[in-house]
């Protein structure tokens, strides 16, 4: 039995109505069901799902965007397409190539496909896990898939996060990895750095994500990554179909506490680029009031993710109220280029590169999860050009010696990216923005945001509660009052063991993996995911405190 709330309705999938209010579709075949709740971005008039092949023997429900669908259609000229949807190519590619077509797709996607001819089915997730997907098993032998685990928690005895870059086939009942890039084994590359190759690869990644039939914009924090996304989109927008349809003035959006570092920098970038800028403010109390709803939507108790998801969640609500349904965002750059401040302490290029590989492989549990679910909670789609497959291959093939942070050579974090867009003849950004120090999103919206969260948690979680945390929460035991507070909210919404096991754990400093904590002995005394925990690196670092 197949139950695919693959992207979202059917009685169980009504939990996920928020992900797309534009259309509800359901297909049933014997004891197999595919349901979909659509957020219409491409072909909003005829691309309703589920989608089919010519004789409707193949049915597919898709969450995502296939950026190369026009090129794929040219290779499928013998097939008859019913819609203009970018996702319809999946049904026809399966018909042509069987299960071995996934790597032909350039985009972000999670999908479930049913072949009614033999009642077999497959499910697959994009290379990095930009779009979410969960897999579950019922006591009656049923297999379930959904974009969020809340649609599975009532009917599945066990459920897990579907691994990115993998495909599940009912024919063998197992997962296999279809995404096998050169960097995945973590071997050290040796290709010399070429700033023009890197620049062109990123520009191509941004432009292909301007494929849309609805109003859109860019999330602009004023940091390097979002500013580059905005600068490239702004430079090429007029020459795209989206620009001709919606106008060549780019819309940008920023959120923060009044007086925050991000608001000031974003306004300066927007003025420089000439975008139509929208600035949203929130207070610490408004953020605290939203925590319960944020944790319900984002489905995690990870401290970093919740800190950053809350402002993004509040901003997405405002963005949707303006009629905007798609935004470009800057996630992924720090993982690819070693942009987090703890990379200053990387002992050598081998460990530097291996840490970037570990970070990319875990993105689906952190930044991808946050970006997708914080925006989807309000029916907004986030696209992430830094996680373009081709761009990742180019960036991860660079000899990591070039990525190393070398103050003696004038190289700060992400120097190779900054240098690639440092063009005096035709500048993309002001120099001081191009070389602005890394601010994690939860810091950049205002330092008092994290401090306010800690104070709030301290007022609600007693010392004895934290002392007994290992008995109450033996799995991924919270070690701070803030983490304990988030965990208590999460457990109220998602009480099953399977739910808590979908969230990663382990020590971290300034967003590092547990392995990188070993790079500096002092970090073990200040295990906090804020960038200010990178003592001696961040300009507004926390004071050193003995534990």
XYZ file of C-alpha atoms in Angstrom:
547
model
C 0.000 0.000 0.000
C 1.291 3.422 -0.953
C 0.165 6.605 0.746
C 1.904 9.643 -0.760
C 1.020 12.954 0.803
C 3.961 13.677 -1.419
C 3.141 17.123 -1.385
C 0.086 17.367 0.468
C -3.615 16.608 0.817
C -6.003 13.671 1.409
C -7.483 13.600 4.900
C -4.051 13.101 6.495
C -2.369 15.625 4.240
C -4.729 18.454 5.096
C -2.206 19.089 7.867
C -0.045 20.526 5.096
C -2.532 22.869 3.449
C -0.242 25.792 4.292
C 2.373 24.603 1.808
C 0.239 25.591 -1.170
C -3.333 26.896 -1.226
C -3.749 27.018 -5.014
C -5.044 23.520 -5.823
C -5.828 20.189 -4.153
C -5.485 16.996 -6.190
C -5.929 13.308 -5.361
C -5.360 10.159 -7.426
C -6.253 6.670 -6.172
C -5.489 3.320 -7.757
C -6.604 0.252 -5.799
C -4.893 0.732 -2.422
C -2.432 3.401 -3.638
C -3.057 7.110 -3.132
C -1.178 10.184 -4.351
C -2.312 13.541 -3.011
C -1.016 17.009 -3.702
C -1.582 20.534 -2.450
C -0.167 22.931 -5.021
C 1.680 26.206 -4.709
C 1.560 27.377 -8.318
C 4.805 29.033 -9.479
C 5.212 27.786 -13.070
C 2.139 27.383 -15.324
C -0.399 28.288 -12.620
C -3.339 27.854 -15.013
C -2.875 24.259 -16.185
C -0.145 22.594 -14.135
C -2.338 21.108 -11.400
C -1.162 17.861 -9.846
C -0.936 14.891 -9.771
C 0.600 14.790 -13.266
C 0.394 11.955 -15.787
C 1.880 10.417 -18.916
C -0.250 10.161 -22.082
C -2.451 7.221 -21.070
C -2.431 8.061 -17.347
C -0.745 4.797 -16.383
C 2.052 6.750 -14.712
C 1.122 9.208 -11.969
C 3.459 11.599 -10.184
C 3.150 14.092 -7.328
C 6.039 16.565 -7.155
C 7.172 19.273 -4.774
C 9.787 21.461 -6.419
C 11.044 23.033 -9.629
C 12.803 21.462 -12.644
C 14.859 24.291 -14.147
C 15.924 22.402 -17.273
C 12.446 21.179 -18.186
C 12.461 22.943 -21.563
C 15.664 21.193 -22.608
C 14.270 17.865 -21.412
C 11.057 18.406 -23.387
C 13.165 18.751 -26.538
C 14.542 15.274 -25.869
C 11.003 13.942 -25.381
C 9.452 15.143 -28.646
C 7.733 11.804 -29.184
C 5.722 12.368 -26.010
C 2.554 14.409 -25.706
C 2.532 16.939 -22.856
C -0.756 17.954 -21.266
C 0.460 21.000 -19.288
C 3.161 23.645 -19.230
C 4.301 22.456 -15.807
C 8.047 22.005 -15.398
C 7.378 18.850 -13.359
C 5.463 16.944 -16.053
C 8.755 15.833 -17.627
C 9.224 13.395 -14.716
C 6.372 11.135 -15.845
C 7.660 11.030 -19.421
C 11.305 10.548 -18.435
C 10.289 7.529 -16.369
C 8.373 6.162 -19.328
C 11.483 6.586 -21.502
C 14.284 5.595 -19.110
C 12.765 3.719 -16.184
C 14.211 4.525 -12.770
C 17.556 5.769 -14.087
C 16.586 9.305 -15.056
C 16.928 11.202 -11.777
C 20.352 12.691 -12.457
C 18.972 14.239 -15.659
C 16.872 16.593 -13.516
C 18.364 20.008 -12.741
C 16.400 21.485 -9.888
C 15.029 21.025 -6.393
C 12.467 18.292 -5.955
C 10.860 15.573 -3.921
C 8.462 13.321 -5.759
C 6.526 10.077 -5.602
C 5.734 8.238 -8.858
C 3.259 5.378 -9.234
C 3.380 2.975 -12.193
C -0.139 1.543 -12.289
C 0.883 -1.087 -14.856
C 2.585 -3.171 -12.181
C 1.667 -1.207 -9.011
C 5.312 -0.326 -8.448
C 6.411 3.069 -7.198
C 9.508 5.166 -6.668
C 10.268 8.180 -4.497
C 13.255 10.489 -4.875
C 14.754 13.614 -3.349
C 17.044 16.216 -4.901
C 20.809 16.133 -4.570
C 21.175 18.299 -1.453
C 17.718 17.976 0.091
C 16.479 21.505 -0.652
C 12.880 20.291 -0.606
C 11.823 18.147 2.368
C 10.676 14.532 2.209
C 9.800 11.997 4.906
C 9.164 8.270 4.625
C 7.076 6.225 7.050
C 5.721 2.735 7.652
C 2.297 1.792 9.022
C 1.425 -1.268 11.092
C -0.768 -2.481 8.225
C 2.247 -2.739 5.897
C 1.645 0.574 4.168
C 4.488 2.827 3.020
C 4.008 6.582 3.317
C 5.774 9.663 1.947
C 5.154 13.292 2.829
C 6.713 16.748 2.611
C 6.393 17.116 6.393
C 6.436 14.547 9.162
C 3.293 15.910 10.822
C 1.259 14.221 8.056
C 2.797 10.852 9.003
C 2.898 10.977 12.792
C -0.674 9.717 13.327
C -0.594 6.827 10.832
C 3.012 5.613 10.856
C 4.608 3.572 13.585
C 8.012 4.790 12.356
C 9.132 7.538 10.007
C 12.465 9.014 8.958
C 13.862 11.905 6.972
C 14.351 10.673 3.400
C 18.033 10.970 2.503
C 18.913 13.634 -0.116
C 20.334 12.405 -3.395
C 18.590 9.049 -2.962
C 15.812 7.084 -4.678
C 13.527 4.465 -3.140
C 12.123 1.728 -5.360
C 9.296 -0.582 -4.272
C 10.713 -3.242 -6.590
C 13.638 -3.875 -4.243
C 12.318 -2.118 -1.143
C 15.503 -0.150 -0.563
C 17.146 3.249 -0.910
C 20.076 3.827 -3.231
C 22.106 6.952 -3.821
C 21.716 8.405 -7.310
C 23.795 11.550 -6.643
C 27.506 10.708 -6.839
C 29.505 13.920 -7.394
C 33.324 13.974 -7.366
C 33.458 15.698 -3.947
C 31.270 13.176 -2.120
C 34.109 10.811 -1.054
C 35.846 13.885 0.485
C 39.048 13.401 -1.499
C 41.111 16.590 -1.723
C 40.727 18.377 -5.088
C 43.624 20.110 -6.831
C 42.038 22.335 -9.517
C 43.520 25.863 -9.451
C 41.166 28.706 -8.587
C 39.749 30.627 -11.572
C 37.618 33.551 -10.445
C 35.873 33.937 -13.818
C 34.825 30.276 -13.962
C 33.367 30.570 -10.460
C 31.608 33.845 -11.272
C 30.015 32.545 -14.465
C 28.828 29.355 -12.762
C 27.081 31.361 -10.057
C 25.523 33.826 -12.492
C 24.125 30.896 -14.461
C 22.726 29.376 -11.249
C 20.925 32.605 -10.332
C 19.498 33.279 -13.801
C 17.995 29.792 -14.196
C 16.106 30.340 -10.910
C 14.326 33.361 -12.360
C 11.985 30.866 -14.057
C 8.585 31.936 -12.718
C 5.069 32.913 -13.746
C 4.282 34.684 -10.446
C 5.660 37.736 -8.552
C 9.003 37.113 -6.849
C 11.884 38.771 -5.034
C 15.164 38.220 -3.161
C 15.743 37.827 0.576
C 18.419 40.451 1.252
C 20.180 40.493 4.620
C 23.029 42.721 3.476
C 25.583 39.949 3.977
C 27.791 38.721 1.171
C 25.672 35.777 0.026
C 22.247 37.370 -0.240
C 23.785 40.552 -1.654
C 25.462 38.597 -4.457
C 22.191 36.810 -5.251
C 20.439 40.191 -5.437
C 23.234 41.800 -7.470
C 23.290 39.031 -10.093
C 19.490 38.770 -10.302
C 19.255 42.543 -10.654
C 21.894 42.610 -13.397
C 20.194 40.005 -15.611
C 16.510 40.358 -14.744
C 15.590 42.641 -17.646
C 16.732 40.004 -20.161
C 14.586 37.203 -18.709
C 10.993 36.221 -19.377
C 10.217 36.930 -15.702
C 11.546 40.472 -16.082
C 9.466 41.066 -19.182
C 6.381 39.731 -17.425
C 6.751 41.354 -13.997
C 9.025 44.314 -14.618
C 12.757 44.818 -14.436
C 12.905 46.371 -10.952
C 13.836 43.673 -8.472
C 12.009 43.460 -5.132
C 14.146 42.770 -2.059
C 13.100 41.896 1.492
C 14.859 42.167 4.857
C 13.830 41.542 8.465
C 15.407 42.539 11.765
C 15.098 44.245 15.099
C 15.234 48.011 14.752
C 18.850 49.119 14.403
C 20.123 45.616 13.558
C 23.291 45.085 11.458
C 21.333 43.403 8.658
C 18.756 46.169 8.222
C 21.418 48.813 7.788
C 23.543 46.772 5.361
C 20.541 45.564 3.353
C 19.243 49.090 2.891
C 22.629 50.178 1.594
C 22.798 47.279 -0.886
C 19.230 47.911 -2.049
C 19.982 51.604 -2.623
C 23.147 50.701 -4.529
C 21.311 48.225 -6.768
C 18.174 50.334 -7.115
C 15.780 47.602 -5.962
C 12.281 48.092 -4.584
C 13.198 47.356 -0.978
C 10.824 46.140 1.746
C 12.078 46.389 5.322
C 10.242 44.493 8.063
C 10.763 44.956 11.799
C 9.970 42.599 14.636
C 10.464 42.761 18.382
C 12.000 40.152 20.640
C 8.580 39.587 22.202
C 6.944 39.056 18.812
C 9.585 36.461 18.043
C 9.088 34.720 21.375
C 5.321 34.691 20.842
C 5.840 32.924 17.493
C 8.128 30.157 18.796
C 5.411 27.569 19.313
C 4.123 28.017 15.761
C 7.650 28.087 14.321
C 8.625 24.786 15.939
C 5.376 23.203 14.743
C 6.086 24.237 11.142
C 9.854 23.734 11.036
C 9.702 20.405 12.910
C 12.965 20.631 14.812
C 14.354 21.429 18.247
C 17.790 22.385 16.929
C 18.752 25.685 18.583
C 20.440 27.301 15.565
C 17.575 26.439 13.258
C 14.908 27.829 15.583
C 16.836 31.047 16.222
C 17.100 31.697 12.475
C 13.723 30.277 11.453
C 11.694 32.656 13.596
C 12.649 35.922 11.820
C 12.345 34.141 8.458
C 8.908 32.842 9.427
C 7.726 36.330 10.435
C 9.162 37.846 7.246
C 7.542 35.223 5.010
C 4.111 36.123 6.349
C 4.669 39.750 5.354
C 6.056 38.751 1.949
C 3.001 36.621 1.159
C 0.717 39.511 2.145
C 2.317 41.513 -0.688
C 1.317 38.857 -3.235
C 4.839 37.458 -3.660
C 5.059 33.656 -3.927
C 8.723 32.967 -4.710
C 11.998 34.308 -3.314
C 15.682 33.688 -3.967
C 17.851 33.153 -0.898
C 21.546 32.794 -0.092
C 21.693 29.467 1.783
C 24.583 27.088 1.131
C 27.495 29.431 0.514
C 28.991 29.086 3.997
C 29.014 25.312 3.742
C 30.643 25.293 0.302
C 33.296 27.955 0.962
C 33.920 27.511 4.687
C 32.274 30.820 5.504
C 31.439 30.222 9.160
C 33.834 31.989 11.469
C 35.058 28.794 13.108
C 36.797 27.971 9.814
C 39.440 30.530 10.854
C 40.810 27.755 13.076
C 40.963 25.020 10.435
C 44.430 23.460 10.909
C 45.055 22.543 7.261
C 43.395 22.400 3.870
C 42.524 18.705 4.227
C 40.442 19.248 7.353
C 39.001 22.437 5.881
C 37.750 20.568 2.810
C 36.430 17.580 4.742
C 34.464 19.900 7.031
C 32.848 21.626 4.022
C 31.850 18.195 2.697
C 30.321 17.250 6.048
C 28.437 20.543 6.178
C 26.976 20.168 2.667
C 25.850 16.612 3.393
C 23.988 17.825 6.499
C 22.309 20.869 4.910
C 18.965 19.065 4.605
C 18.796 18.897 8.409
C 19.598 22.570 8.973
C 19.562 25.499 6.520
C 17.585 23.752 3.765
C 14.996 22.650 6.290
C 14.756 26.179 7.716
C 14.571 27.956 4.370
C 11.922 25.637 2.967
C 9.632 25.219 5.961
C 9.816 28.806 7.282
C 8.659 30.113 3.915
C 6.289 27.262 3.022
C 4.415 27.878 6.266
C 2.969 30.916 4.461
C 2.828 29.504 0.923
C 6.108 31.050 -0.264
C 8.787 29.116 -2.168
C 12.503 29.693 -1.485
C 15.086 28.985 -4.211
C 18.784 28.666 -3.413
C 21.242 29.288 -6.300
C 24.330 28.447 -4.233
C 23.053 24.855 -4.105
C 22.893 24.489 -7.865
C 24.425 21.103 -8.775
C 26.752 22.519 -11.430
C 27.885 25.383 -9.226
C 28.640 23.045 -6.322
C 30.766 20.877 -8.594
C 32.768 23.906 -9.754
C 33.214 25.314 -6.242
C 34.029 22.001 -4.555
C 36.600 21.136 -7.217
C 38.798 24.116 -6.259
C 41.987 23.285 -4.386
C 40.934 24.067 -0.768
C 44.226 25.872 -0.188
C 42.529 28.807 -1.955
C 39.604 28.690 0.474
C 41.768 28.735 3.587
C 41.466 31.893 5.674
C 44.885 33.581 5.466
C 45.123 37.007 7.176
C 48.783 37.178 6.121
C 47.598 37.169 2.483
C 44.573 39.377 3.080
C 42.140 36.480 2.692
C 39.104 36.500 4.990
C 36.375 33.856 5.010
C 34.930 33.112 1.536
C 37.717 35.092 -0.124
C 37.459 33.079 -3.353
C 33.802 34.098 -3.723
C 34.401 37.717 -2.780
C 37.316 37.970 -5.189
C 35.274 36.413 -8.009
C 32.871 39.358 -7.880
C 35.430 42.064 -7.096
C 35.225 43.829 -10.461
C 36.444 47.424 -10.475
C 35.348 47.969 -14.087
C 31.772 46.797 -13.609
C 31.233 46.446 -9.838
C 28.559 44.172 -8.445
C 28.598 45.574 -4.902
C 30.332 48.233 -2.778
C 33.709 47.018 -1.513
C 32.799 47.143 2.176
C 29.699 45.010 1.550
C 31.690 42.588 -0.587
C 34.131 42.186 2.298
C 31.684 42.437 5.233
C 32.427 39.972 8.039
C 30.231 36.904 8.195
C 27.084 37.328 10.298
C 24.893 34.301 10.878
C 21.289 35.186 10.142
C 20.157 34.794 13.764
C 22.914 37.245 14.799
C 22.468 39.708 11.969
C 18.787 40.366 12.692
C 19.985 41.913 15.983
C 22.265 40.611 18.731
C 19.561 41.162 21.350
C 17.420 38.544 19.593
C 19.543 35.624 20.812
C 20.144 37.287 24.160
C 16.376 37.756 24.550
C 15.713 34.101 23.730
C 18.203 33.004 26.377
C 16.685 35.303 28.981
C 13.193 34.020 28.196
C 14.273 30.397 28.494
C 16.123 31.119 31.737
C 12.902 32.476 33.233
C 10.960 29.301 32.368
C 13.475 26.491 32.834
C 14.835 25.958 36.332
C 18.239 24.622 37.252
C 16.737 21.388 38.549
C 14.854 20.876 35.275
C 18.103 21.140 33.351
C 19.942 18.942 35.869
C 17.406 16.159 35.258
C 17.234 16.656 31.498
C 18.971 13.344 30.767
C 16.131 11.458 32.449
C 13.359 13.407 30.726
C 15.071 13.551 27.318
C 17.615 10.708 27.119
C 17.984 11.102 23.331
C 19.873 14.263 22.305
C 19.723 15.567 25.868
C 19.515 19.394 25.929
C 22.507 21.004 27.646
C 21.210 24.584 27.970
C 17.958 26.075 29.223
C 17.254 27.482 25.778
C 17.612 24.026 24.196
C 15.442 22.506 26.953
C 12.694 25.058 26.294
C 12.623 24.353 22.544
C 12.649 20.614 23.190
C 9.621 20.848 25.477
C 7.637 22.648 22.750
C 8.734 20.132 20.122
C 7.762 17.143 22.276
C 4.289 18.613 22.802
C 3.720 18.734 19.040
C 5.659 15.584 18.106
C 5.691 13.094 21.005
C 6.810 9.975 19.100
C 10.337 8.579 19.309
C 10.544 8.633 15.518
C 10.011 12.406 15.505
C 12.780 13.254 17.967
C 15.188 11.004 16.076
C 14.813 13.078 12.885
C 16.653 15.975 14.598
C 20.488 15.936 14.674
C 22.496 16.475 17.831
C 26.035 16.709 19.147
C 28.344 19.535 20.259
C 28.721 22.594 18.036
C 30.316 26.012 18.170
C 29.361 28.774 15.725
C 27.534 26.165 13.584
C 30.431 23.706 13.387
C 30.137 19.945 13.239
C 31.207 18.016 16.322
C 34.493 17.119 14.615
C 35.477 20.773 14.102
C 34.977 21.611 17.792
C 38.344 19.879 18.259
C 40.087 22.664 16.332
C 40.239 24.965 19.383
C 40.388 23.758 22.990
C 38.622 26.902 24.290
C 35.483 26.155 22.269
C 34.460 23.272 24.509
C 33.819 25.888 27.225
C 31.457 27.910 25.045
C 29.369 25.512 22.956
C 26.910 27.877 21.319
C 25.821 27.950 17.658
C 25.977 31.755 17.430
C 28.773 33.219 15.316
C 29.747 35.230 18.394
C 30.947 31.963 19.947
C 33.947 32.072 17.596
C 36.059 33.782 20.237
C 38.844 35.927 18.909
C 37.269 36.009 15.457
C 33.857 37.690 15.644
C 33.990 41.449 16.177
C 31.229 41.225 18.820
C 32.254 37.884 20.321
C 30.911 36.689 23.652
C 33.118 37.211 26.650
C 34.975 34.052 27.656
C 33.192 32.319 30.530
C 34.418 29.305 32.423
C 31.845 26.515 32.649
